[in-house]
Short mmCIF file of C-alpha atoms in Angstrom, two decimals:
data_model
loop_
_atom_site.label_atom_id
_atom_site.label_comp_id
_atom_site.label_asym_id
_atom_site.label_seq_id
_atom_site.Cartn_x
_atom_site.Cartn_y
_atom_site.Cartn_z
CA MET A 1 14.81 -43.37 -20.00
CA GLY A 2 17.61 -41.76 -18.04
CA ILE A 3 17.32 -38.53 -20.00
CA VAL A 4 13.56 -38.47 -19.56
CA ALA A 5 13.90 -39.07 -15.82
CA VAL A 6 16.39 -36.23 -15.49
CA GLY A 7 14.14 -33.95 -17.48
CA TYR A 8 11.18 -34.81 -15.27
CA PHE A 9 13.28 -34.12 -12.13
CA VAL A 10 14.48 -30.73 -13.42
CA GLU A 11 11.04 -29.67 -14.74
CA PHE A 12 8.63 -30.91 -12.10
CA TYR A 13 10.36 -32.29 -8.99
CA ARG A 14 13.22 -29.92 -8.29
CA PRO A 15 11.70 -26.39 -8.75
CA PRO A 16 8.98 -26.67 -6.01
CA ARG A 17 11.67 -27.59 -3.46
CA VAL A 18 14.22 -24.95 -4.39
CA LEU A 19 14.73 -22.22 -1.79
CA ALA A 20 12.96 -18.98 -2.73
CA GLY A 21 13.66 -17.04 0.44
CA GLN A 22 14.48 -17.44 4.11
CA VAL A 23 14.01 -15.30 7.22
CA ARG A 24 16.13 -16.78 9.98
CA ASP A 25 14.84 -20.34 10.42
CA VAL A 26 11.69 -19.88 8.29
CA ARG A 27 12.16 -21.07 4.70
CA PHE A 28 10.04 -20.44 1.61
CA THR A 29 10.32 -22.67 -1.44
CA MET A 30 9.28 -21.94 -5.00
CA GLY A 31 6.34 -24.29 -4.33
CA ASP A 32 5.33 -22.07 -1.39
CA LEU A 33 5.48 -19.08 -3.71
CA VAL A 34 3.15 -20.79 -6.18
CA ASP A 35 0.73 -21.56 -3.33
CA ARG A 36 0.87 -17.94 -2.16
CA ILE A 37 0.11 -16.59 -5.61
CA ARG A 38 -2.76 -19.04 -6.03
CA VAL A 39 -4.25 -17.84 -2.76
CA LEU A 40 -4.07 -14.26 -3.97
CA GLN A 41 -5.41 -15.38 -7.32
CA GLY A 42 -8.49 -16.83 -5.65
CA ILE A 43 -9.13 -13.68 -3.66
CA ASN A 44 -8.54 -11.33 -6.57
CA ARG A 45 -10.88 -13.23 -8.84
CA TYR A 46 -13.50 -13.11 -6.10
CA GLN A 47 -13.12 -9.34 -6.27
CA GLY A 48 -13.51 -9.40 -10.05
CA GLY A 49 -9.81 -8.98 -10.84
CA ARG A 50 -6.81 -11.20 -11.35
CA VAL A 51 -3.19 -11.58 -10.24
CA ASP A 52 -0.85 -9.70 -12.57
CA LEU A 53 2.14 -11.93 -13.31
CA SER A 54 3.65 -9.38 -15.67
CA THR A 55 5.16 -7.76 -12.57
CA VAL A 56 7.23 -10.92 -11.98
CA PRO A 57 6.63 -13.39 -9.13
CA PHE A 58 9.57 -11.83 -7.28
CA GLU A 59 7.26 -9.07 -6.05
CA TYR A 60 4.98 -11.65 -4.45
CA LEU A 61 7.99 -13.28 -2.85
CA GLN A 62 8.94 -9.89 -1.41
CA ASP A 63 5.49 -9.69 0.16
CA MET A 64 6.01 -13.13 1.77
CA ILE A 65 9.42 -12.09 3.06
CA GLN A 66 8.10 -8.79 4.42
CA ALA A 67 5.22 -10.53 6.17
CA GLU A 68 7.60 -12.95 7.92
CA ILE A 69 10.05 -10.18 8.88
CA LEU A 70 7.19 -8.30 10.49
CA ARG A 71 5.81 -11.41 12.20
CA GLN A 72 9.20 -11.99 13.83
CA ALA A 73 9.84 -8.34 14.64
CA ALA A 74 6.40 -7.54 16.09
CA PRO A 75 7.04 -8.64 19.73
CA GLY A 76 10.14 -6.41 19.86
CA LEU A 77 8.08 -3.52 18.57
CA GLY A 78 5.52 -3.96 21.31
CA PHE A 79 2.60 -5.54 19.47
CA SER A 80 1.30 -8.94 18.40
CA VAL A 81 -1.82 -10.54 16.89
CA THR A 82 -3.86 -13.02 18.91
CA GLU A 83 -6.43 -15.50 17.70
CA GLU A 84 -9.05 -13.24 19.33
CA ASN A 85 -7.81 -10.31 17.22
CA ILE A 86 -8.25 -12.35 14.08
CA ASP A 87 -11.72 -13.52 15.20
CA GLU A 88 -12.73 -9.92 15.82
CA GLU A 89 -11.56 -8.82 12.38
CA LEU A 90 -13.39 -11.71 10.73
CA ARG A 91 -16.59 -10.73 12.50
CA ARG A 92 -16.11 -7.16 11.39
CA ARG A 93 -15.85 -8.31 7.80
CA PHE A 94 -18.53 -10.95 7.68
CA ARG A 95 -21.00 -10.43 10.50
CA PRO A 96 -23.96 -8.18 9.62
CA GLN A 97 -23.98 -4.83 11.44
CA PRO A 98 -27.57 -3.87 12.26
CA PRO A 99 -28.52 -0.20 12.67
CA GLU A 100 -27.92 1.22 16.16
CA GLY A 101 -30.88 0.74 18.45
CA GLN A 102 -32.46 -2.02 16.38
CA GLN A 103 -33.41 -5.16 18.31
CA VAL A 104 -31.43 -8.12 16.97
CA ASP A 105 -31.25 -11.88 17.35
CA GLU A 106 -27.59 -12.51 18.14
CA GLY A 107 -27.99 -16.17 17.26
CA GLN A 108 -29.30 -15.24 13.82
CA LEU A 109 -26.41 -12.83 13.28
CA ASP A 110 -23.93 -15.51 14.27
CA GLN A 111 -25.53 -17.90 11.79
CA GLU A 112 -25.29 -15.31 9.02
CA TYR A 113 -21.67 -14.75 9.93
CA ASP A 114 -20.89 -18.47 9.69
CA ASN A 115 -22.70 -18.73 6.38
CA ALA A 116 -20.99 -15.67 4.88
CA LEU A 117 -17.49 -16.83 5.93
CA THR A 118 -18.10 -20.39 4.71
CA ASN A 119 -19.42 -19.10 1.35
CA PHE A 120 -16.39 -16.85 0.94
CA LEU A 121 -13.93 -19.68 1.69
CA THR A 122 -15.78 -22.05 -0.60
CA THR A 123 -15.93 -19.53 -3.44
CA THR A 124 -12.22 -18.66 -3.21
CA LYS A 125 -11.22 -22.26 -2.42
CA LEU A 126 -9.18 -21.07 0.58
CA SER A 127 -8.79 -22.98 3.79
CA GLU A 128 -9.74 -21.08 6.93
CA ASP A 129 -6.12 -21.34 8.10
CA GLU A 130 -4.84 -19.75 4.85
CA TYR A 131 -7.28 -16.85 5.15
CA ARG A 132 -6.64 -16.33 8.86
CA ARG A 133 -2.93 -16.08 8.09
CA LEU A 134 -3.59 -13.39 5.53
CA VAL A 135 -5.79 -11.52 7.98
CA GLU A 136 -3.03 -11.80 10.62
CA GLU A 137 -0.58 -10.23 8.18
CA GLU A 138 -2.97 -7.37 7.42
CA ILE A 139 -3.48 -6.68 11.15
CA LEU A 140 0.28 -6.72 11.75
CA ARG A 141 0.85 -4.21 8.97
CA SER A 142 -1.88 -2.00 10.40
CA GLN A 143 -0.29 -2.16 13.85
CA LEU A 144 3.11 -1.29 12.36
CA SER A 145 1.58 1.72 10.63
CA VAL A 146 0.09 2.89 13.93
CA VAL A 147 3.45 2.57 15.70
CA ILE A 148 5.29 4.41 12.96
CA ASP A 149 2.61 7.10 12.72
CA SER A 150 2.82 7.65 16.48
CA ASN A 151 6.57 8.31 16.14
CA ILE A 152 6.20 11.07 13.54
CA PRO A 153 7.66 14.13 15.24
CA SER A 154 5.73 17.30 15.83
CA PRO A 155 6.22 19.94 14.68
CA LEU A 156 7.69 19.09 11.27
CA GLU A 157 9.39 21.28 8.71
CA GLN A 158 6.91 21.74 5.86
CA VAL A 159 6.51 23.74 2.70
CA GLU A 160 3.29 24.94 1.07
CA VAL A 161 2.90 23.82 -2.53
CA GLU A 162 0.53 23.29 -5.37
CA TRP A 163 1.26 21.10 -8.33
CA ILE A 164 0.07 19.78 -11.64
CA ARG A 165 0.35 16.06 -12.29
CA MET A 166 0.24 14.55 -15.80
CA GLU A 167 0.50 10.99 -17.07
CA GLN A 168 3.79 10.24 -18.79
CA ASP A 169 1.93 8.99 -21.88
CA GLY A 170 -0.98 11.40 -21.54
CA ALA A 171 -2.34 13.94 -23.97
CA ALA A 172 -0.77 16.99 -22.24
CA ASP A 173 2.80 17.83 -23.16
CA PRO A 174 4.65 18.71 -19.88
CA GLN A 175 6.98 21.20 -21.48
CA GLN A 176 4.15 23.01 -23.20
CA VAL A 177 2.22 23.12 -19.92
CA ARG A 178 5.32 24.58 -18.21
CA GLU A 179 5.52 27.28 -20.86
CA ARG A 180 1.87 28.14 -20.41
CA LEU A 181 2.50 28.75 -16.72
CA ILE A 182 4.80 31.63 -17.58
CA ARG A 183 1.82 33.71 -18.73
CA GLU A 184 -1.28 31.90 -17.36
CA ASP A 185 -2.66 31.40 -13.85
CA PHE A 186 -1.46 28.18 -12.23
CA GLY A 187 -4.88 27.24 -10.85
CA LEU A 188 -6.62 27.71 -14.21
CA VAL A 189 -4.06 25.59 -16.02
CA ALA A 190 -4.24 22.96 -13.31
CA ALA A 191 -8.05 22.83 -13.54
CA GLU A 192 -7.61 22.01 -17.23
CA VAL A 193 -4.77 19.46 -17.32
CA ASN A 194 -4.15 18.17 -13.81
CA VAL A 195 -4.70 14.39 -13.35
CA PRO A 196 -5.84 14.02 -9.71
CA ASP A 197 -3.58 12.03 -7.41
CA GLY A 198 -5.71 12.30 -4.28
CA PHE A 199 -3.75 15.19 -2.82
CA THR A 200 -4.82 18.21 -4.90
CA ASP A 201 -8.00 20.18 -5.09
CA SER A 202 -9.56 21.06 -8.48
CA GLN A 203 -6.96 23.80 -9.01
CA GLY A 204 -3.88 21.88 -7.98
CA TYR A 205 -3.56 23.13 -4.40
CA VAL A 206 -1.89 20.57 -2.14
CA GLY A 207 -1.15 22.44 1.07
CA TRP A 208 1.69 21.96 3.55
CA VAL A 209 3.95 18.99 2.83
CA PRO A 210 6.70 17.49 5.00
CA GLN A 211 9.87 15.94 3.76
CA GLN A 212 9.74 12.17 2.90
CA ALA A 213 6.01 12.20 2.15
CA PHE A 214 6.76 12.45 -1.60
CA PRO A 215 10.38 11.22 -1.88
CA GLU A 216 10.71 11.74 -5.64
CA LEU A 217 9.85 15.42 -5.19
CA ASP A 218 12.01 16.02 -2.12
CA ASP A 219 15.14 17.16 -4.02
CA THR A 220 13.06 19.85 -5.75
CA ILE A 221 11.02 21.20 -2.84
CA PHE A 222 13.53 20.65 0.02
CA GLY A 223 16.86 20.49 -1.79
CA ASN A 224 19.60 17.89 -1.40
CA PRO A 225 23.10 19.03 -0.40
CA ASP A 226 24.57 15.62 -1.18
CA ARG A 227 23.47 16.04 -4.80
CA ASN A 228 24.21 19.76 -4.86
CA ARG A 229 20.48 20.49 -5.36
CA ALA A 230 18.92 23.64 -3.99
CA PRO A 231 15.16 23.80 -3.34
CA ILE A 232 13.05 25.92 -5.66
CA ALA A 233 12.52 29.38 -4.24
CA GLU A 234 9.25 30.70 -2.88
CA GLY A 235 7.05 31.69 -5.83
CA GLU A 236 9.10 29.64 -8.30
CA ILE A 237 7.68 26.96 -10.56
CA SER A 238 9.72 23.83 -11.22
CA ASP A 239 10.52 22.28 -14.57
CA PRO A 240 8.65 19.03 -15.30
CA LEU A 241 9.66 16.27 -12.87
CA PHE A 242 9.43 12.72 -14.17
CA THR A 243 8.55 10.23 -11.43
CA GLN A 244 7.09 6.76 -11.17
CA GLU A 245 3.72 8.35 -10.32
CA GLY A 246 3.67 10.69 -13.29
CA VAL A 247 5.08 14.03 -14.42
CA TYR A 248 4.85 16.86 -11.86
CA ILE A 249 5.22 20.61 -12.12
CA VAL A 250 5.48 22.13 -8.64
CA HIS A 251 4.74 25.70 -7.56
CA MET A 252 6.32 26.70 -4.27
CA LEU A 253 3.87 28.92 -2.41
CA SER A 254 5.61 29.18 0.98
CA GLY A 255 9.06 28.20 2.12
CA PRO A 256 9.95 25.92 5.07
CA GLU A 257 8.08 26.39 8.35
CA GLU A 258 7.88 24.25 11.51
CA ARG A 259 4.25 23.17 11.66
CA LYS A 260 2.15 20.47 13.24
CA LEU A 261 0.84 17.81 10.93
CA ARG A 262 -2.50 16.74 12.34
CA GLY A 263 -3.45 13.06 12.48
CA PHE A 264 -6.42 10.89 13.38
CA GLU A 265 -5.77 11.40 17.10
CA ASP A 266 -6.55 15.05 16.59
CA LEU A 267 -9.76 14.14 14.82
CA ILE A 268 -10.75 11.70 17.57
CA GLY A 269 -9.99 14.37 20.13
CA LEU A 270 -12.61 16.71 18.65
CA GLY A 271 -15.99 16.73 20.37
CA SER A 272 -19.20 16.50 18.34
CA SER A 273 -19.86 20.23 18.81
CA GLU A 274 -16.35 21.07 17.63
CA ILE A 275 -16.76 18.91 14.52
CA GLU A 276 -20.12 20.58 13.73
CA ALA A 277 -18.48 23.99 14.10
CA LEU A 278 -15.83 23.22 11.46
CA THR A 279 -16.26 25.28 8.32
CA SER A 280 -16.03 23.59 4.92
CA GLU A 281 -12.59 25.13 4.59
CA ASP A 282 -11.51 23.67 7.95
CA ARG A 283 -12.78 20.27 6.93
CA GLU A 284 -10.91 20.36 3.62
CA SER A 285 -7.73 21.46 5.38
CA LEU A 286 -8.02 18.66 7.96
CA THR A 287 -8.75 16.11 5.25
CA ARG A 288 -5.64 17.19 3.33
CA GLU A 289 -3.48 16.91 6.42
CA LEU A 290 -4.80 13.43 7.23
CA ARG A 291 -4.07 12.24 3.70
CA ILE A 292 -0.58 13.68 3.69
CA ARG A 293 0.19 12.27 7.14
CA SER A 294 -1.05 8.87 6.01
CA LYS A 295 1.21 9.12 2.94
CA LEU A 296 4.17 10.05 5.15
CA ALA A 297 3.47 7.11 7.48
CA GLN A 298 3.26 4.71 4.53
CA GLN A 299 6.56 5.97 3.17
CA ARG A 300 8.12 5.35 6.60
CA VAL A 301 6.63 1.85 6.70
CA ASP A 302 8.16 1.12 3.26
CA GLN A 303 11.50 2.51 4.51
CA TRP A 304 11.29 0.28 7.62
CA PHE A 305 10.93 -2.82 5.44
CA ASP A 306 13.75 -1.66 3.16
CA ASP A 307 16.02 -1.17 6.20
CA GLN A 308 15.12 -4.59 7.54
CA VAL A 309 15.84 -6.32 4.23
CA SER A 310 19.19 -4.48 3.92
CA ARG A 311 20.16 -5.32 7.53
CA GLY A 312 19.05 -8.95 7.18
CA SER A 313 21.09 -9.38 4.05
CA ASP A 314 24.18 -7.82 5.65
CA GLU A 315 23.84 -9.93 8.85
CA GLY A 316 23.04 -13.12 7.00
CA TRP A 317 19.62 -13.93 8.47
CA LEU A 318 17.77 -13.06 5.24
CA LYS A 319 18.11 -14.80 1.91
CA ILE A 320 16.21 -14.13 -1.31
CA LYS A 321 16.67 -16.20 -4.45
CA PHE A 322 17.11 -14.36 -7.76
CA ASP A 323 16.51 -16.78 -10.63
CA SER A 324 14.53 -15.76 -13.71
CA ASP A 325 14.17 -19.38 -14.89
CA LEU A 326 12.57 -20.45 -11.61
CA TYR A 327 10.31 -17.38 -11.62
CA ALA A 328 9.23 -18.36 -15.14
CA TRP A 329 8.41 -21.84 -13.76
CA VAL A 330 6.34 -20.24 -11.00
CA ALA A 331 4.42 -18.13 -13.50
CA ASP A 332 3.73 -21.21 -15.65
CA GLN A 333 2.40 -23.14 -12.64
CA VAL A 334 0.05 -20.31 -11.74
CA HIS A 335 -1.18 -20.02 -15.34
CA LEU A 336 -1.91 -23.76 -15.28
CA SER A 337 -4.07 -23.51 -12.21
CA ALA A 338 -7.79 -23.53 -12.90
CA PRO A 339 -9.71 -20.27 -12.37
CA ARG A 340 -11.00 -20.25 -8.84
CA VAL A 341 -13.88 -17.88 -9.25
CA PRO A 342 -15.97 -17.02 -12.33
CA GLN A 343 -15.51 -13.44 -13.50
CA GLY A 344 -18.17 -11.06 -12.27
CA GLY A 345 -17.93 -12.05 -8.62
CA PRO A 346 -18.48 -9.72 -5.67
CA PRO A 347 -16.95 -6.28 -6.02
CA VAL A 348 -13.99 -4.91 -4.15
CA GLY A 349 -15.03 -4.13 -0.58
CA GLY A 350 -17.45 -7.06 -0.41
CA PRO A 351 -17.43 -9.58 2.41
CA GLY A 352 -13.97 -10.62 3.43
CA PHE A 353 -12.27 -7.33 2.68
CA PRO A 354 -11.69 -4.13 4.64
#
């Protein structure tokens, strides 16, 4: 009996109470991590997907840690989330938005809002408190992005590039593509083999890019003295660059220039007549700049979190548990949980999601 009791303690009682992570006086146990993943599991199945545990539960723990770091840091950064902010976001997601000018029954819209929210919570089996906390985290991240975006300096040193992106296990052979570029037009080759990444046009043109927006390409297009790397020269085409996002071949069109990188404030500042006067080329250019600025801001957000984790670890106010056996236990517990939503639920972007 003693051996059985010890086995029960080790297998079922101890793991949920073991520390998974801690941010100052806020502790997360392995049981908390299971609950967190189950919450995401419910939401993802509602969207028609599922939580991918092949990426290891540690990544979900990182999300919990980051959310708590930001929650504690927000007042010092000059922003916070109130209950009214959360209510407003919930109404945006669930309350019907009638066409402008249409007469509406506010009471009827409120009733539809209550019904939609209740149905969502019932379907995903989330409590309202659980969902409100997730919404709070999303608002905080959005506010952090705004703060970081507002601190992007202007002008910025930028280079003009075009590139071809290929999948690492794709049909195109990167070295053969590079050899073709010796004798063929870059745009024509790009039109044939480029796998879109959201930043190129049909012929691979990207535009003006600042440093840090695409960190894995920085050494090639901006150089890195610490690694004794010089940037590719104007007019030069790089060798294939293997990154986490794919294999890139970059063509340097113009060397470094100090340029403004327009953002959404510039778009908001345009009057309706100015917007109507924009040519299709102007619109494409502005769209490219907005995407690249958004990418740069996101990279800086990621760097902010990395810096916080590093500082917290050095100063002792942050702890993260690395234990593959306990993570395996977490994955097992999530697999054992019953499916929360039948497959074929509402699509991504349905009620409850931005």
